[in-house]
Every structure is written in structure tokens, then in C-alpha cells.
Tab-separated table of C-alpha atoms in Angstrom:
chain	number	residue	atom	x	y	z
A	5	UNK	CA	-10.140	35.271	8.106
A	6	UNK	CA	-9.479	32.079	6.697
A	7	UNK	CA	-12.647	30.370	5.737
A	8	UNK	CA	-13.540	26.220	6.675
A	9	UNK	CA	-13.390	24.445	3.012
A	10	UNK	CA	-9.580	26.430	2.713
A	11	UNK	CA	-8.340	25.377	5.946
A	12	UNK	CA	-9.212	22.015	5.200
A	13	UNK	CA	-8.154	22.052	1.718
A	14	UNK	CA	-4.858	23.063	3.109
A	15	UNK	CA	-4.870	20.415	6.047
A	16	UNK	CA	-5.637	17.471	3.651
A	17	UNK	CA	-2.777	18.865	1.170
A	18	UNK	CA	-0.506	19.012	4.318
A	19	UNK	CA	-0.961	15.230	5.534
A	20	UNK	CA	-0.691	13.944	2.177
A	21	UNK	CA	2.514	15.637	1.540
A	22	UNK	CA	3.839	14.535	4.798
A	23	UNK	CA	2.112	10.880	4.362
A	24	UNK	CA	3.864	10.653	1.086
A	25	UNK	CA	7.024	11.450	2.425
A	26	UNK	CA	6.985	9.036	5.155
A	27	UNK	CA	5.871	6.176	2.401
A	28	UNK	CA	9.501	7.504	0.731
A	29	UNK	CA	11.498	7.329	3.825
A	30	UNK	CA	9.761	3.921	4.325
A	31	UNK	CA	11.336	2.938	0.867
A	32	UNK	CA	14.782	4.222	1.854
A	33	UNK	CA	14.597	2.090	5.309
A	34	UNK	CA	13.594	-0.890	3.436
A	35	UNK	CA	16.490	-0.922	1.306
A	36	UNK	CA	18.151	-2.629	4.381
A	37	UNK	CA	17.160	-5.973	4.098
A	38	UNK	CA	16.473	-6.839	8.003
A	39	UNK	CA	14.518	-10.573	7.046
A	40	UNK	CA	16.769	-12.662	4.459
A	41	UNK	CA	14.321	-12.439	1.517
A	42	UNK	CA	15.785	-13.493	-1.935
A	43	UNK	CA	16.945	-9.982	-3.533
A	44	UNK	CA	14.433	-9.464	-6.146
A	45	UNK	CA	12.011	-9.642	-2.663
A	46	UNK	CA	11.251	-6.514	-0.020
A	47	UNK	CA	9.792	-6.616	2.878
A	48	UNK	CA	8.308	-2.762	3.197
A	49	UNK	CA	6.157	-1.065	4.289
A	50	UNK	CA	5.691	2.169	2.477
A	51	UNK	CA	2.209	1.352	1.352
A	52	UNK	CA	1.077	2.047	4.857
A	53	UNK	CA	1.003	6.110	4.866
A	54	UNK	CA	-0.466	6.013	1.362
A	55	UNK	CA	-3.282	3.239	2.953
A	56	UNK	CA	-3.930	5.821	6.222
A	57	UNK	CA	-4.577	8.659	3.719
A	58	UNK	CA	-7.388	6.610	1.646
A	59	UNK	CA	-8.892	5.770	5.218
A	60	UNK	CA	-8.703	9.760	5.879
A	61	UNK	CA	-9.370	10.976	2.815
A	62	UNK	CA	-10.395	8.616	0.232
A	63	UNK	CA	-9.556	6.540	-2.344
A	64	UNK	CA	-8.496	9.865	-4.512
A	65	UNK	CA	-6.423	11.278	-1.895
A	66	UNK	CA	-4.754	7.347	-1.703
A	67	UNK	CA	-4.327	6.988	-5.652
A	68	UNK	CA	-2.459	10.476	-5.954
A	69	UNK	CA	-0.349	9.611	-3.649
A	70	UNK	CA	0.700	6.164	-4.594
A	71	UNK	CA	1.190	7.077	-8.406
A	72	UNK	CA	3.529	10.404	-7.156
A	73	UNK	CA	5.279	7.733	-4.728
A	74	UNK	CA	6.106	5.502	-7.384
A	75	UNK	CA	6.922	7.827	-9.866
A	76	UNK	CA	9.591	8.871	-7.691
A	77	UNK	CA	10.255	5.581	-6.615
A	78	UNK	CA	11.077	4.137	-10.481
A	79	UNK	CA	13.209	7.789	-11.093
A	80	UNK	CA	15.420	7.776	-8.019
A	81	UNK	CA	15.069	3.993	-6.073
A	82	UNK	CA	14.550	1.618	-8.307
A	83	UNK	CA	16.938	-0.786	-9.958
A	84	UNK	CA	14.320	-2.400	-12.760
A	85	UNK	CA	12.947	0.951	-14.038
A	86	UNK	CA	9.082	0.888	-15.459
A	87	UNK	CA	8.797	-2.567	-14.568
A	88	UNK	CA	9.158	-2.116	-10.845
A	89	UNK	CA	6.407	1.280	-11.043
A	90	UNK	CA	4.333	-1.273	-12.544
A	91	UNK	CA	4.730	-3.809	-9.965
A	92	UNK	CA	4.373	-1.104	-7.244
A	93	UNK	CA	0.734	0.303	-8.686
A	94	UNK	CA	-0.504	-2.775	-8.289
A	95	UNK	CA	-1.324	-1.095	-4.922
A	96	UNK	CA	-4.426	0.547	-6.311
A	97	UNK	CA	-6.075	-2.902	-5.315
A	98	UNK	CA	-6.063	-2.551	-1.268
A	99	UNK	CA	-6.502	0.998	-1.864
A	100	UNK	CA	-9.735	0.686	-3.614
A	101	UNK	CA	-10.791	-2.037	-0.609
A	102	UNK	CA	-10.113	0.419	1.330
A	103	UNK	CA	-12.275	2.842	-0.474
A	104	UNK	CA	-15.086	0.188	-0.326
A	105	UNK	CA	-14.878	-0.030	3.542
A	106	UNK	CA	-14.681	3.974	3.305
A	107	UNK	CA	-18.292	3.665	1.607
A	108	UNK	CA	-20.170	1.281	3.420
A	109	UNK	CA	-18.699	1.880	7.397
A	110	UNK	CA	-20.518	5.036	7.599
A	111	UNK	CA	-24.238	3.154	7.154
A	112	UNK	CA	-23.280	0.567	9.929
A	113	UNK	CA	-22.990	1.014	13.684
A	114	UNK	CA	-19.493	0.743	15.182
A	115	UNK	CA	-19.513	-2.760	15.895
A	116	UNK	CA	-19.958	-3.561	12.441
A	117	UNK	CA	-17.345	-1.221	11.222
A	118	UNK	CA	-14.446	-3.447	12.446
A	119	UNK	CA	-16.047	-6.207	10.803
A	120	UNK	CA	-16.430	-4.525	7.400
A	121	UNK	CA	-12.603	-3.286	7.451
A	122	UNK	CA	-11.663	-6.741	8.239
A	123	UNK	CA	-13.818	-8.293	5.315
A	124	UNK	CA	-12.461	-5.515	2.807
A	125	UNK	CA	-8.496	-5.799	4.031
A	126	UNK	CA	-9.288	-10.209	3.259
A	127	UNK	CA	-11.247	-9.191	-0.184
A	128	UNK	CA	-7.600	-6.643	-1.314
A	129	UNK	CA	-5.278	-8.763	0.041
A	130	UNK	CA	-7.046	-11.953	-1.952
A	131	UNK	CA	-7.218	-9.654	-5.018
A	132	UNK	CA	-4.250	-8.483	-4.416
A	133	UNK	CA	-2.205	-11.909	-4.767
A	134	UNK	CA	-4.420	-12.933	-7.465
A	135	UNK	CA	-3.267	-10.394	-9.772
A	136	UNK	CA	0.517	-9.311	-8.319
A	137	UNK	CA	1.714	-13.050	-8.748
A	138	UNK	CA	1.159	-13.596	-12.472
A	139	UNK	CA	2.337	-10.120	-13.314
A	140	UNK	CA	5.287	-10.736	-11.148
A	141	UNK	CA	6.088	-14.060	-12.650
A	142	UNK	CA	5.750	-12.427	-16.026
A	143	UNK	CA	8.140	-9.608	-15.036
A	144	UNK	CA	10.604	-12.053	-13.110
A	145	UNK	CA	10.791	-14.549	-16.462
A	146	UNK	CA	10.147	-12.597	-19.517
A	147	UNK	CA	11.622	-9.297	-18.527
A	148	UNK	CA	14.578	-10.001	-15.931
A	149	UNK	CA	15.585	-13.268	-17.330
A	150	UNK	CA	14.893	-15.705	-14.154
A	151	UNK	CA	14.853	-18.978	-14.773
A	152	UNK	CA	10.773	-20.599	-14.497
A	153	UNK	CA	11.097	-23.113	-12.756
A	154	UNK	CA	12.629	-21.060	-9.958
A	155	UNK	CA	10.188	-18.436	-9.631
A	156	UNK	CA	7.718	-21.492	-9.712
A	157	UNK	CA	9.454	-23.139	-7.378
A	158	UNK	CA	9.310	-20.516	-4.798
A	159	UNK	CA	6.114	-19.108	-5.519
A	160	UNK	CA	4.198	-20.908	-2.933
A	161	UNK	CA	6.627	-20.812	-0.851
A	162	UNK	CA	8.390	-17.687	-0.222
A	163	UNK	CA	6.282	-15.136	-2.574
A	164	UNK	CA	3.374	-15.523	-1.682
A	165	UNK	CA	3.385	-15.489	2.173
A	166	UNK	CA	5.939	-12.501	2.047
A	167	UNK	CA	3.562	-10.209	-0.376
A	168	UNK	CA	0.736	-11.848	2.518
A	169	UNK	CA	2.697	-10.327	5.011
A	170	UNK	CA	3.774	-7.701	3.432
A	171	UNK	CA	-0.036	-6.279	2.618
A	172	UNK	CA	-1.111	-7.046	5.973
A	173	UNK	CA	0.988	-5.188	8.032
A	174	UNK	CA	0.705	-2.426	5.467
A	175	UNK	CA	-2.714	-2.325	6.383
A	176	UNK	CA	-2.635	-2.058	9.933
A	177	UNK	CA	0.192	-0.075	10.181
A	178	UNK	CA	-2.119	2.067	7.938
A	179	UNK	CA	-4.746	2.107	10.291
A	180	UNK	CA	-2.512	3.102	13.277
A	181	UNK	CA	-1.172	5.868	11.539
A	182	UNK	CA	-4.715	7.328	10.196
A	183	UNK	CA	-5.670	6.485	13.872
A	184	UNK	CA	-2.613	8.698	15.255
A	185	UNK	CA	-3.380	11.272	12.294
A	186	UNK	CA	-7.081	11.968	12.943
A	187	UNK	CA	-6.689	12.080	17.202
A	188	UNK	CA	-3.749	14.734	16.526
A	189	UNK	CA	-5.903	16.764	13.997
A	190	UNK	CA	-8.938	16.971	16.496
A	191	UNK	CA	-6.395	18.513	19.265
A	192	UNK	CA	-5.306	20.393	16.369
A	193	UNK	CA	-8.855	22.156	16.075
């Protein structure tokens, strides 16, 4: 007989693994560019398995799976090597907001909860763009050789809404799949 704790051991190990493997096939279907975007710019959305597994599981569960992800990612995707797993764990940020809404929903009643996810998705997607655009601009100028005044230039107008965007739908598309996750695992049992 299979005890409780190993049975769930083995579930959470299960939906990560698949969750991380949906965040790579996410990576592979962004590769076609479906919005013009300048190159160096994806819209994706492979952050959103690795958001629904900190919402089920936690921020551990969400941090392993977004350092494997981009490991693999900078190995066998990428065309800028370290640089681009660097830009890619800046991810830990909305995964830790999530972990903060993980930590305070469960002492509020349900009509808070949706306020408190809203307020934490804001706080990561604020900290977010705070700390991904001077990295970026860093990367874009120092590292790959683009000229300033262009990635200044287009900073405030194309970066910045896109990674907006970009975070945002990561995050509710995160929800909807920890949301389609959880109501298939309680069938499940």
C-alpha cells in the first residue's frame, strides 16, 4: 500500500515535470514570431507553467523549475548563451510575488484572496520592470553591441509595454492552468 506523503511526493514530481515541459514547448512555439517585435524581443509565454506550479506548490517547486527551464533553454534554444539564462532568471521576481500571495491568501477570506493576488501580480510585475530593464539595457549595449541610443530610444516604447504584457499574461495564463491542474487532481483522488 502506497502511503499519503509518497503519493503526493510523486504527484507534485509528476506536474512539475509535465509543467516544465509545457514551459519548453512554450519556448519552441514562441520561436515563431506571431506579433512583429524587434528580434532581440519575444513575446512568450513559458513562464506561465513554471508561475501555476509556485501557486500549487510554492515558491520552491516554482524556482526549480525555472532554473532547470533555463538551463535547458541557454544549452539547446538560445542564441546569446549565459546572457540570455541571465535575462530569463530574472523570473524569480513574479515567482517570489507569487510566493507572497501563497503566504498571506490562506489568513484572508475568499473575497480578499483575489484582491491579494492582484496586489502581488502589480508589486512583481513593478519589480519586475524595475530590475529586467537596466540589466537588459546593459546586456543589449555592453554585451551584444547595440547601439544606446536605440535601445533608449525604444525603451519606453516598445520594451517596456511588451515585457508588461508579456508578465501579465504569464500570470494569468498561470492561474488558469494551476486552476485546470488542481480541479483535475481532485477528480484524480
Amino acid at each position: 500500500m502506497i502511503k499519503y506523503s509518497n503519493y503526493s511526493n510523486c504527484r507534485q514530481l509528476a506536474i512539475n515535470a509535465f509543467l516544465a515541459t509545457i514551459s519548453l514547448i512554450f519556448i519552441l512555439i514562441s520561436r515563431m514570431q506571431i506579433i512583429p517585435f524587434p528580434f532581440f524581443l519575444r513575446l512568450e509565454f513559458s513562464d506561465a507553467p513554471i508561475f501555476a506550479a509556485t501557486l500549487i506548490f510554492g515558491v520552491q517547486s516554482g524556482i526549480l523549475i525555472l532554473i532547470a527551464v533555463c538551463f535547458i533553454r541557454s544549452i539547446f534554444f538560445s542564441t546569446i548563451g549565459y546572457s540570455g539564462f541571465i535575462m530569463r532568471i530574472i523570473s524569480i521576481i513574479p515567482i517570489i510575488s507569487l510566493g507572497i500571495y501563497n503566504k498571506i491568501s490562506s489568513k484572508f477570506y475568499k473575497n480578499l484572496q483575489k484582491r491579494y493576488l492582484i496586489l502581488c501580480m502589480l508589486l512583481g510585475i513593478l519589480w519586475y520592470i524595475i530590475i529586467k530593464i537596466p540589466i537588459s539595457f546593459l546586456f543589449w549595449v555592453y554585451l551584444h553591441n547595440f547601439p544606446s541610443e536605440f535601445i533608449k530610444k525604444i525603451i519606453p516604447t516598445i520594451i517596456i509595454p511588451v515585457n508588461i504584457i508579456k508578465i501579465s499574461f504569464n500570470y494569468l495564463l498561470g492561474i488558469y492552468i494551476a486552476n485546470l491542474i488542481n480541479k483535475v487532481s481532485d477528480i484524480v483522488k
